[in-house]
Short mmCIF file of C-alpha atoms and ligand atoms in Angstrom, two decimals:
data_model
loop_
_atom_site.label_atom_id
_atom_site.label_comp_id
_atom_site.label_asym_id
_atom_site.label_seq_id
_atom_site.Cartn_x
_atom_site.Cartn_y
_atom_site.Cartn_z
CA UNK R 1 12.96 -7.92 -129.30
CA UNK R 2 10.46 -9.35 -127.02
CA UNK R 3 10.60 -7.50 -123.38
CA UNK R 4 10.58 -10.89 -121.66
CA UNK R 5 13.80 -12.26 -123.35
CA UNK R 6 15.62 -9.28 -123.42
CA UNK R 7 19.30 -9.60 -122.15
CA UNK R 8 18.55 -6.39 -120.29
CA UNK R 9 15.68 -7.84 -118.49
CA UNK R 10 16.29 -8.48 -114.84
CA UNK R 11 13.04 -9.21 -113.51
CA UNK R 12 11.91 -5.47 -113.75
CA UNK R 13 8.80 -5.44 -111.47
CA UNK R 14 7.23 -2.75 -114.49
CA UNK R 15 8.07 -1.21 -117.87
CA UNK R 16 5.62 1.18 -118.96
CA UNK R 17 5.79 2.64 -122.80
CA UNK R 18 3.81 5.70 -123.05
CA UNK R 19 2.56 7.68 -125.48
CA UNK R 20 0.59 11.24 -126.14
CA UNK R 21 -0.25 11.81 -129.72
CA UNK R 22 -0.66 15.46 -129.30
CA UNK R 23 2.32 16.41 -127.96
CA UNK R 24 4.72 13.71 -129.53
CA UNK R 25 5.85 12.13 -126.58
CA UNK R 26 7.16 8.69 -127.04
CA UNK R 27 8.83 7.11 -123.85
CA UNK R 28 9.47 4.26 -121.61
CA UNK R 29 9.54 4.09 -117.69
CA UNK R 30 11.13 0.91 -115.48
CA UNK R 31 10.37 0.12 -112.51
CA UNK R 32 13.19 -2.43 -111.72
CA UNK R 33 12.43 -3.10 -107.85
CA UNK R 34 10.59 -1.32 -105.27
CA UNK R 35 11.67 -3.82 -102.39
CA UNK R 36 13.29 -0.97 -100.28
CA UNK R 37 10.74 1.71 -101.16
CA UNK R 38 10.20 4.15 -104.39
CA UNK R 39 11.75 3.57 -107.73
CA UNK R 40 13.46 6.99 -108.01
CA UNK R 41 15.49 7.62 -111.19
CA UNK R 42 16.16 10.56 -113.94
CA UNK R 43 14.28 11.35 -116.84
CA UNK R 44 16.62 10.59 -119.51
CA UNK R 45 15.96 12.88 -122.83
CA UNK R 46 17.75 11.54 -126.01
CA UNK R 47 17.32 10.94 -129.63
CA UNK R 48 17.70 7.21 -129.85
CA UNK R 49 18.24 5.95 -132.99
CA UNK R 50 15.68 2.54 -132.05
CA UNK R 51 13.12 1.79 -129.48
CA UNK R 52 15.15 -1.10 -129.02
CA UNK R 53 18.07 1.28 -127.81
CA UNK R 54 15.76 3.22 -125.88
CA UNK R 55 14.12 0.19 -123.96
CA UNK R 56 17.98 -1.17 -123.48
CA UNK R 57 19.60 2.09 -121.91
CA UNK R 58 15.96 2.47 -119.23
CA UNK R 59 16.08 -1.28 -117.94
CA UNK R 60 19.84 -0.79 -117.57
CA UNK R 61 19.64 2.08 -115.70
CA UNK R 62 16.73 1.32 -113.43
CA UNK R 63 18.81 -1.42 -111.93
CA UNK R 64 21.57 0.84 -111.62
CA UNK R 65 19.40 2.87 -109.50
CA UNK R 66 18.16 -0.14 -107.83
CA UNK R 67 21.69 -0.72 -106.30
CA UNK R 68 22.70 2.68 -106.08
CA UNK R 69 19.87 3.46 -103.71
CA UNK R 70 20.77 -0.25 -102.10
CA UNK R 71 24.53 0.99 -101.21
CA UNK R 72 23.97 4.26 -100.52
CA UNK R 73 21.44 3.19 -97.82
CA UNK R 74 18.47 4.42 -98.67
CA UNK R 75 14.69 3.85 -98.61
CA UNK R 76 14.30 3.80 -102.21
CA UNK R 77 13.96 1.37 -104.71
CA UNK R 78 15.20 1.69 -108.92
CA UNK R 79 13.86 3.31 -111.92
CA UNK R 80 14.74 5.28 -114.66
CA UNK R 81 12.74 7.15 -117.45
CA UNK R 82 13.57 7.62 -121.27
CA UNK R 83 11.81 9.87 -123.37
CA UNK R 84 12.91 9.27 -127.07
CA UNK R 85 13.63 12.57 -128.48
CA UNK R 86 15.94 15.49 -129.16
CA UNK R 87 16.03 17.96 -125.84
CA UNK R 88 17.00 20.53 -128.19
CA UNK R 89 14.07 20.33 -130.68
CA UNK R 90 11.44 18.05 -129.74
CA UNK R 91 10.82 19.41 -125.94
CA UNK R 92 7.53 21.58 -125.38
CA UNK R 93 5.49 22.05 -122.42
CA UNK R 94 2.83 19.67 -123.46
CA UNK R 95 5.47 16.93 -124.45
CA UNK R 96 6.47 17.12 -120.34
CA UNK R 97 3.27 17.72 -118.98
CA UNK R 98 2.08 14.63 -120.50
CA UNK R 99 5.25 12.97 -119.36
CA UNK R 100 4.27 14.76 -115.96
CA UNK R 101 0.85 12.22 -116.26
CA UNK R 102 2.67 8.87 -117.01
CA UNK R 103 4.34 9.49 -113.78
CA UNK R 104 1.11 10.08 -112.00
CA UNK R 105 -0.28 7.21 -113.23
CA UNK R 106 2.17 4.77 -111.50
CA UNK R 107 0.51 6.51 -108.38
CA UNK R 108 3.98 6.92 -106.37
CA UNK R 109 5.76 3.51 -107.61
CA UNK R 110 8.41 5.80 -109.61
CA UNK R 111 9.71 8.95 -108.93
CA UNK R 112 10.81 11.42 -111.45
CA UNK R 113 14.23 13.57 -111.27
CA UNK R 114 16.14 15.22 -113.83
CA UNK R 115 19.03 13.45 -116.13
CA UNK R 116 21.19 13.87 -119.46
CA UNK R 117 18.74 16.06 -121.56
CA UNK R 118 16.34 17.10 -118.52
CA UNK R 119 16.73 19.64 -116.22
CA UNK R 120 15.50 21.10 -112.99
CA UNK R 121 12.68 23.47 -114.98
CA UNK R 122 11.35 20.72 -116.99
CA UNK R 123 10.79 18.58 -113.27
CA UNK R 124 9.19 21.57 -112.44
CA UNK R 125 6.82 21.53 -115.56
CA UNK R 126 6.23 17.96 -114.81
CA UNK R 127 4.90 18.88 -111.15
CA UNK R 128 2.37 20.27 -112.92
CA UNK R 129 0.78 17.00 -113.09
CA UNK R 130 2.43 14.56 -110.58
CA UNK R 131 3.64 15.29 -107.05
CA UNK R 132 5.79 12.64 -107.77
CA UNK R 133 9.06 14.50 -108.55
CA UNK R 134 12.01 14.94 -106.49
CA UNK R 135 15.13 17.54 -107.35
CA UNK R 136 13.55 20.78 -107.61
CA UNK R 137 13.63 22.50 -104.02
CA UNK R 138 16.05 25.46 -103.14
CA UNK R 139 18.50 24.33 -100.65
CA UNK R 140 20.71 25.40 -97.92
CA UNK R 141 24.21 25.43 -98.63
CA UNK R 142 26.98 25.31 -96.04
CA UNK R 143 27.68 29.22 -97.09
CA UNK R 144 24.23 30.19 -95.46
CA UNK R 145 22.64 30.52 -99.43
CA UNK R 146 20.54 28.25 -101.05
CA UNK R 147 21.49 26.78 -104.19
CA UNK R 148 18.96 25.33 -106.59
CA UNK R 149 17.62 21.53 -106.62
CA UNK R 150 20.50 20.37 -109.17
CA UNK R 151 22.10 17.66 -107.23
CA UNK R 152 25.84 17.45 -109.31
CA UNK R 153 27.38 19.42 -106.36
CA UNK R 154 26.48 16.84 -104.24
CA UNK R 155 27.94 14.28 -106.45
CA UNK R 156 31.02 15.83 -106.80
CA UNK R 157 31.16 15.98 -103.14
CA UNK R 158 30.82 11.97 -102.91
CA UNK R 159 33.15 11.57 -105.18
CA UNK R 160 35.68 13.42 -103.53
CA UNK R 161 35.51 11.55 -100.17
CA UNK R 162 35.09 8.32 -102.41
CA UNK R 163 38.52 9.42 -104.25
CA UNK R 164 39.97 9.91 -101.05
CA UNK R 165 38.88 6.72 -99.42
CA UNK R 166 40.59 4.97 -102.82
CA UNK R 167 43.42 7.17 -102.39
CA UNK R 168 44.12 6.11 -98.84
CA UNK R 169 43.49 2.19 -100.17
CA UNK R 170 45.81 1.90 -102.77
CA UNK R 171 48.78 4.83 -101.98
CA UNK R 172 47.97 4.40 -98.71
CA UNK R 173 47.98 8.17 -98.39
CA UNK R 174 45.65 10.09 -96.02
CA UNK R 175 46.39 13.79 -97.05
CA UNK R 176 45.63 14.67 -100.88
CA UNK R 177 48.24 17.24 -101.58
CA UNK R 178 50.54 17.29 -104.58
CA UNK R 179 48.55 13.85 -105.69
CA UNK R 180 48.01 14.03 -109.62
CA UNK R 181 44.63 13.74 -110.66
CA UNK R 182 43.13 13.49 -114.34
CA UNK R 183 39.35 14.64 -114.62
CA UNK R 184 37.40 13.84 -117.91
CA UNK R 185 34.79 15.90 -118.40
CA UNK R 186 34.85 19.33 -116.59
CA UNK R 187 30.93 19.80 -116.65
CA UNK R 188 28.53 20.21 -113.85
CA UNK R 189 29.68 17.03 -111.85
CA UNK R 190 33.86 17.52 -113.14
CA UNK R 191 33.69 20.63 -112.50
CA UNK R 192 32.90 20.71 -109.21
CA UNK R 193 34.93 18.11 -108.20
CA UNK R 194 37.94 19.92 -109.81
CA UNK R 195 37.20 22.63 -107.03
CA UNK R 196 37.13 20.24 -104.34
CA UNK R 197 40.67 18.79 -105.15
CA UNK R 198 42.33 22.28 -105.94
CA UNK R 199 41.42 23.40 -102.60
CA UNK R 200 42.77 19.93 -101.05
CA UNK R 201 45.96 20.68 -102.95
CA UNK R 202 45.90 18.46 -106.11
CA UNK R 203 47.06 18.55 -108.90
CA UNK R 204 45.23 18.57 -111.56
CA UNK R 205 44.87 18.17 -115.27
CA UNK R 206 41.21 18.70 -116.92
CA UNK R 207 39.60 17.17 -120.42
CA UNK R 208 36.62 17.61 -122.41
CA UNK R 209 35.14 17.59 -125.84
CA UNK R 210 34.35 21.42 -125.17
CA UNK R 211 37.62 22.78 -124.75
CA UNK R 212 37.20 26.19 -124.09
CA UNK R 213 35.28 24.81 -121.16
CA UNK R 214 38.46 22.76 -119.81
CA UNK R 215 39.96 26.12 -120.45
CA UNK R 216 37.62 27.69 -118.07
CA UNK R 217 38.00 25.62 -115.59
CA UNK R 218 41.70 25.03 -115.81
CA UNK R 219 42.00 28.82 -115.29
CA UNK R 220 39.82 28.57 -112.36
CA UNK R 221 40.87 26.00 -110.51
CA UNK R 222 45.10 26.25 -111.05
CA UNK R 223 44.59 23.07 -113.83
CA UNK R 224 46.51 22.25 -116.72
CA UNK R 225 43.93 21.79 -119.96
CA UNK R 226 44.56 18.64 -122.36
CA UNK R 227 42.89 17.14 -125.44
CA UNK R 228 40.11 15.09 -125.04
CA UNK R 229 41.96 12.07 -126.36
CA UNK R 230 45.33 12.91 -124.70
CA UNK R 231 43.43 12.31 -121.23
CA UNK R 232 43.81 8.49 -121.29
CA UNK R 233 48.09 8.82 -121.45
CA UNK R 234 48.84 10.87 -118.47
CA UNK R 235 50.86 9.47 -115.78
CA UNK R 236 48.46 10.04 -112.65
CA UNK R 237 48.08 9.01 -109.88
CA UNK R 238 44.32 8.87 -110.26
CA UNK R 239 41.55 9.09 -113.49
CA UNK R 240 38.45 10.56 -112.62
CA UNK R 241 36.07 9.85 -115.26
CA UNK R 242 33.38 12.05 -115.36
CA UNK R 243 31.95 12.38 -119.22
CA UNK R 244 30.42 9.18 -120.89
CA UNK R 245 29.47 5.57 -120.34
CA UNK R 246 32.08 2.82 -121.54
CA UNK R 247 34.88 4.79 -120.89
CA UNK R 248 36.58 1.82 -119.91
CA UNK R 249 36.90 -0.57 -122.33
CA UNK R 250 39.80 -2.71 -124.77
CA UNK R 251 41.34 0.60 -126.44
CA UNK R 252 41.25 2.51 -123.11
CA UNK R 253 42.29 0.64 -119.91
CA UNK R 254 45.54 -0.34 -121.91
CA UNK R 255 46.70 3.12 -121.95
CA UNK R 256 45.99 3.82 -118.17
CA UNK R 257 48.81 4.00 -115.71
CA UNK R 258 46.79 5.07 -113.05
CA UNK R 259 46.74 2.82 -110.10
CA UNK R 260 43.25 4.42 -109.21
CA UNK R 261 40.15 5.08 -110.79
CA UNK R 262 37.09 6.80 -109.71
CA UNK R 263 35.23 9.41 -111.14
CA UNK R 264 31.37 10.13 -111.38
CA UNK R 265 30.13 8.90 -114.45
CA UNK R 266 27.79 6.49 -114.95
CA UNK R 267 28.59 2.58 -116.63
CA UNK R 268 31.97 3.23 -116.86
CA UNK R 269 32.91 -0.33 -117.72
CA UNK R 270 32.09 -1.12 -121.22
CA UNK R 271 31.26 -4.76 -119.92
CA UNK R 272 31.33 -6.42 -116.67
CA UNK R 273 34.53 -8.37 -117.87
CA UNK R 274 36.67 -4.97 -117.91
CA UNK R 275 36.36 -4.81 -113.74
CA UNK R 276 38.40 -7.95 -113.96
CA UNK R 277 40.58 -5.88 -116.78
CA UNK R 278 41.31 -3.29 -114.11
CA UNK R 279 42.10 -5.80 -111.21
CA UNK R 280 44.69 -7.51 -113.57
CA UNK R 281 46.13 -4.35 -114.30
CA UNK R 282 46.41 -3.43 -110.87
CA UNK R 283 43.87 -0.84 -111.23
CA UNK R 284 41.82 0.09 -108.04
CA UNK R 285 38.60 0.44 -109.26
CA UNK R 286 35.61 2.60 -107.35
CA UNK R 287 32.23 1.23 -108.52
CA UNK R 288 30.39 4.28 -110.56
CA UNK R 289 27.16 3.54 -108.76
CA UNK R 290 28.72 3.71 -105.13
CA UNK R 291 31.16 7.05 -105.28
CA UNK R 292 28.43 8.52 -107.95
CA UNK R 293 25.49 8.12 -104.94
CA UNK R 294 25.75 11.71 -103.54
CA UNK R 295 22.95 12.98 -106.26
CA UNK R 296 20.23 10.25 -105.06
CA UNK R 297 21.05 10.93 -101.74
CA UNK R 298 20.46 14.65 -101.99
CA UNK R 299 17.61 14.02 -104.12
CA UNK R 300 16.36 11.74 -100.96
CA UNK R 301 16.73 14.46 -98.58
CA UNK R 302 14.83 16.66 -100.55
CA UNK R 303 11.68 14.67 -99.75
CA UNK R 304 12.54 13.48 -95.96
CA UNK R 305 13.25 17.50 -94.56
CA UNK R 306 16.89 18.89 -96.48
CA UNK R 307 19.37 19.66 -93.84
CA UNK R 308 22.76 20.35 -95.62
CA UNK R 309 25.06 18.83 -92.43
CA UNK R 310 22.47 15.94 -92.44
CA UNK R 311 23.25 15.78 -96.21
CA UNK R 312 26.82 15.59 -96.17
CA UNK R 313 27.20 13.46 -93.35
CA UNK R 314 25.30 10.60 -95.18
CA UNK R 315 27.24 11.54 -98.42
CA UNK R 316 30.61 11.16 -96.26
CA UNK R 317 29.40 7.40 -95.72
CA UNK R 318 30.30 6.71 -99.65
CA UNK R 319 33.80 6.11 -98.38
CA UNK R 320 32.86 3.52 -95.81
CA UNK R 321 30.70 1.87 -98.15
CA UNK R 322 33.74 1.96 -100.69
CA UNK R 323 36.58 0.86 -98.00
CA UNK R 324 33.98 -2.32 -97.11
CA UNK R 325 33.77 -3.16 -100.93
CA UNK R 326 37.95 -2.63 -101.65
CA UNK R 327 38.54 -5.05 -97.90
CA UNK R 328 36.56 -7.35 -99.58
CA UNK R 329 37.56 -7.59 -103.36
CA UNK R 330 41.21 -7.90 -101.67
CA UNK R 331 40.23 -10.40 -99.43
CA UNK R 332 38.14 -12.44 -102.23
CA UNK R 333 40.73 -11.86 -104.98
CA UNK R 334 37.64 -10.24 -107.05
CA UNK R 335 37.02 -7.05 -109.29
CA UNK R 336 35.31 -4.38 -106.86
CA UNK R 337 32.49 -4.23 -109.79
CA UNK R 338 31.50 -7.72 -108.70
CA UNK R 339 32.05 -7.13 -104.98
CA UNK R 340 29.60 -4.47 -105.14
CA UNK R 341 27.19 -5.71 -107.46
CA UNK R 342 26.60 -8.76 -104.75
CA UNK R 343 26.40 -6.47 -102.19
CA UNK R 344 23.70 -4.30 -103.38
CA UNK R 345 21.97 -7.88 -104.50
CA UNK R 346 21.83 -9.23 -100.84
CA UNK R 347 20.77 -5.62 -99.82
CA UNK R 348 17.83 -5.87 -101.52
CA UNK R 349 17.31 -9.63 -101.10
CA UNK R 350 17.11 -9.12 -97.42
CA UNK R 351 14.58 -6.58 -97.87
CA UNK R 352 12.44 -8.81 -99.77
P1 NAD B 401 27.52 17.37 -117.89
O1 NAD B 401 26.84 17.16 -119.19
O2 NAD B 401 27.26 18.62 -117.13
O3 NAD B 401 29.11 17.24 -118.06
C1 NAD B 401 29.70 16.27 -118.87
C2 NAD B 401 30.89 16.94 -119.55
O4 NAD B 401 31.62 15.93 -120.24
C3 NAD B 401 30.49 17.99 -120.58
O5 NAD B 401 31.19 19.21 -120.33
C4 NAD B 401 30.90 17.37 -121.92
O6 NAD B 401 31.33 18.33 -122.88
C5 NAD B 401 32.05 16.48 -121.50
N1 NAD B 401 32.33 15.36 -122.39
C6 NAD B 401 31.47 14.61 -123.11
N2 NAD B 401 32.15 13.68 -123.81
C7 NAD B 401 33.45 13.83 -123.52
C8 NAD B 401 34.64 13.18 -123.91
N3 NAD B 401 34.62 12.15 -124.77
N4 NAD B 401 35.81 13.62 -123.41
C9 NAD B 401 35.86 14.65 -122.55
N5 NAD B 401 34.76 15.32 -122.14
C10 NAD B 401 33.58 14.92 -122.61
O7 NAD B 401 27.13 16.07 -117.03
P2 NAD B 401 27.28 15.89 -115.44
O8 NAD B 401 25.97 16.15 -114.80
O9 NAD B 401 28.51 16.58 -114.98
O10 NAD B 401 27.49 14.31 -115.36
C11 NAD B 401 28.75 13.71 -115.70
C12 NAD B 401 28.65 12.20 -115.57
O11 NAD B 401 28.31 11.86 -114.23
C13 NAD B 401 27.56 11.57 -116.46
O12 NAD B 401 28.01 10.28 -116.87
C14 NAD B 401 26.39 11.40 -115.52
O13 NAD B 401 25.54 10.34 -115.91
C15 NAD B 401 27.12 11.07 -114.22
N6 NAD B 401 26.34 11.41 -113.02
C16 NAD B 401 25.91 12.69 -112.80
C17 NAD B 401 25.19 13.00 -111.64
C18 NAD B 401 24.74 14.41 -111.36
O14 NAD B 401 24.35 14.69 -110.21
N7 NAD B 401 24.79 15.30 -112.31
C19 NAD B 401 24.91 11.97 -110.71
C20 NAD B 401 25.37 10.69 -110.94
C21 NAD B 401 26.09 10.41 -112.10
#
């Protein structure tokens, strides 16, 4: 399909497809809008069945980013790489390093982090050839250690206070204990965040494809494990999705009984029309790319001087931005999707 007419096209200020015969590397970069400063985004690594599917899941995400960065406050405009391939098989050194000289190439207008199928060493083989990379510096943690430049604890962190700011929305509760939470997907981001609620005294229940990992951290945390599909039935007072895209969608939201949902992962709603779905349900819903900001803003730090207290604070402003959005979807009688999808617009409209 022609880039120009292609329902994913929002006016992306640059798509780059690149190539490097010798090392196999096939991907695509977007530059959706630099208005408020550098398109930062992941490197996405995954075996896409199409080009097509490929160029659809990097202009989508770049305009995630785009209002991500918006909301979250920060100098930084959206992008997103895709490298079509398998990160188990098809990743060498050369395969990055050329990657590494794409990046370079756009001379500062993206920066690269890591994503699904990239990870904080291949960044670091990257820097090899572009000083445009952002994720890969040892940092402080509150504990006096230093952790490495993976920013899911960070996330998790943001979307505990923005769980918390949903919490005291809807229940109208300000403490967290005995409140029943549902987490899909215990990995680095679930994980985490199943931490942060334990020791706020939730309770808990944990899911994922990989059970003997939900076993794991059930035993660590004081959780109860369940099947990946029984996740969806549990009465709760909140579902924290924190697996896949499209996790809510026709066969799902039915099921929920939740009357919040917020959780890390990225395009949760199947399609825009399922926000609505949630509102009719009487579903609070906490926009994936607002409570899921604590990564780029850690990622942010990372070039402007990390300071972990500096860090956190501007990760605690997730729940303002959240409360603003849920005051105003009340107030407007429309999905919180919708409310923060215009806000992010105007955001960067203002900065144009
Ligand atoms: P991860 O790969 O470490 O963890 C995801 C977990 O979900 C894995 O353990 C996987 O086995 C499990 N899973 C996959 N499909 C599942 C299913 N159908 N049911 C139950 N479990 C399932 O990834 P992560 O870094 O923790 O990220 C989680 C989500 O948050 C992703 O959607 C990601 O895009 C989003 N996100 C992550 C960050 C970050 O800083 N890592 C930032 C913003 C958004």
């Amino acid at each position: 399909m022609p880039l120009f007419d292609h329902p994913d096209f929002d006016d992306h200020e640059q798509v780059v497809f690149c190539s490097d015969a010798a090392s196999g590397l096939r991907a695509i970069i977007a530059v959706h809008d630099t208005a408020l400063g550098p398109a930062l985004g992941g490197c996405r690594m995954w075996p896409y069945a199409s080009d097509e599917e490929a160029l659809r899941d990097a202009l989508r995400l770049s305009r995630g980013m785009t209002y991500k960065s918006a909301l979250a406050g920060l100098p930084l405009g959206g992008g997103k790489s895709v490298i079509i391939g398998n990160p188990r098989t098809d990743k060498s050194e050369a395969l990055l390093r050329a990657m590494g000289r794409h990046v370079e190439r756009l001379g500062g207008r993206y920066i690269v982090a890591e994503d699904s199928g990239t990870g904080v060493p291949d960044i670091k083989t990257m820097a090899q050839e572009t000083t445009h990379v952002s994720g890969v510096v040892e940092k402080a943690t509150a504990s006096g250690g230093t952790r490495s430049g993976d920013p899911s604890p960070s996330t998790a962190y943001g979307v505990f206070v923005g769980l918390r700011a949903a919490v005291l929305h809807r229940l109208d509760r300000t403490d967290l204990e005995g409140l029943t939470v549902a987490i899909q997907g215990v990995g680095s981001v679930g994980g985490h965040l199943a931490r942060y609620l334990a020791e706020a005294g939730a309770q808990l229940w944990v899911a994922d494809i990989d059970e003997a990992q939900a076993r794991r951290v059930a035993d660590r945390v004081g959780a109860t494990p369940v099947s990946a599909d029984a996740i969806f039935d549990l009465e709760v007072d909140v579902f924290a999705p924190c697996a896949l895209g499209a996790v809510l969608n026709d066969g799902t939201i039915p099921r929920l009984t939740c009357p919040v949902v917020a959780g890390a992962a990225n395009n949760q709603l199947a399609e825009a029309r399922h926000g609505q779905t949630l509102a009719d349900r009487g579903i609070l819903y906490a926009p994936d790319y607002v409570i899921n900001a604590g990564g780029v803003i850690d990622v942010y730090h990372e070039r402007a001087g990390y300071d972990h207290g500096r860090v956190m604070t501007h990760i605690e402003r997730i729940a303002d931005t959240l409360t603003e959005i849920f005051a105003r979807a009340d107030m407007e009688r429309k999905p919180t999707a919708a409310v923060a999808d215009r806000m992010a617009r105007q955001r960067v409209g203002r900065a144009r």
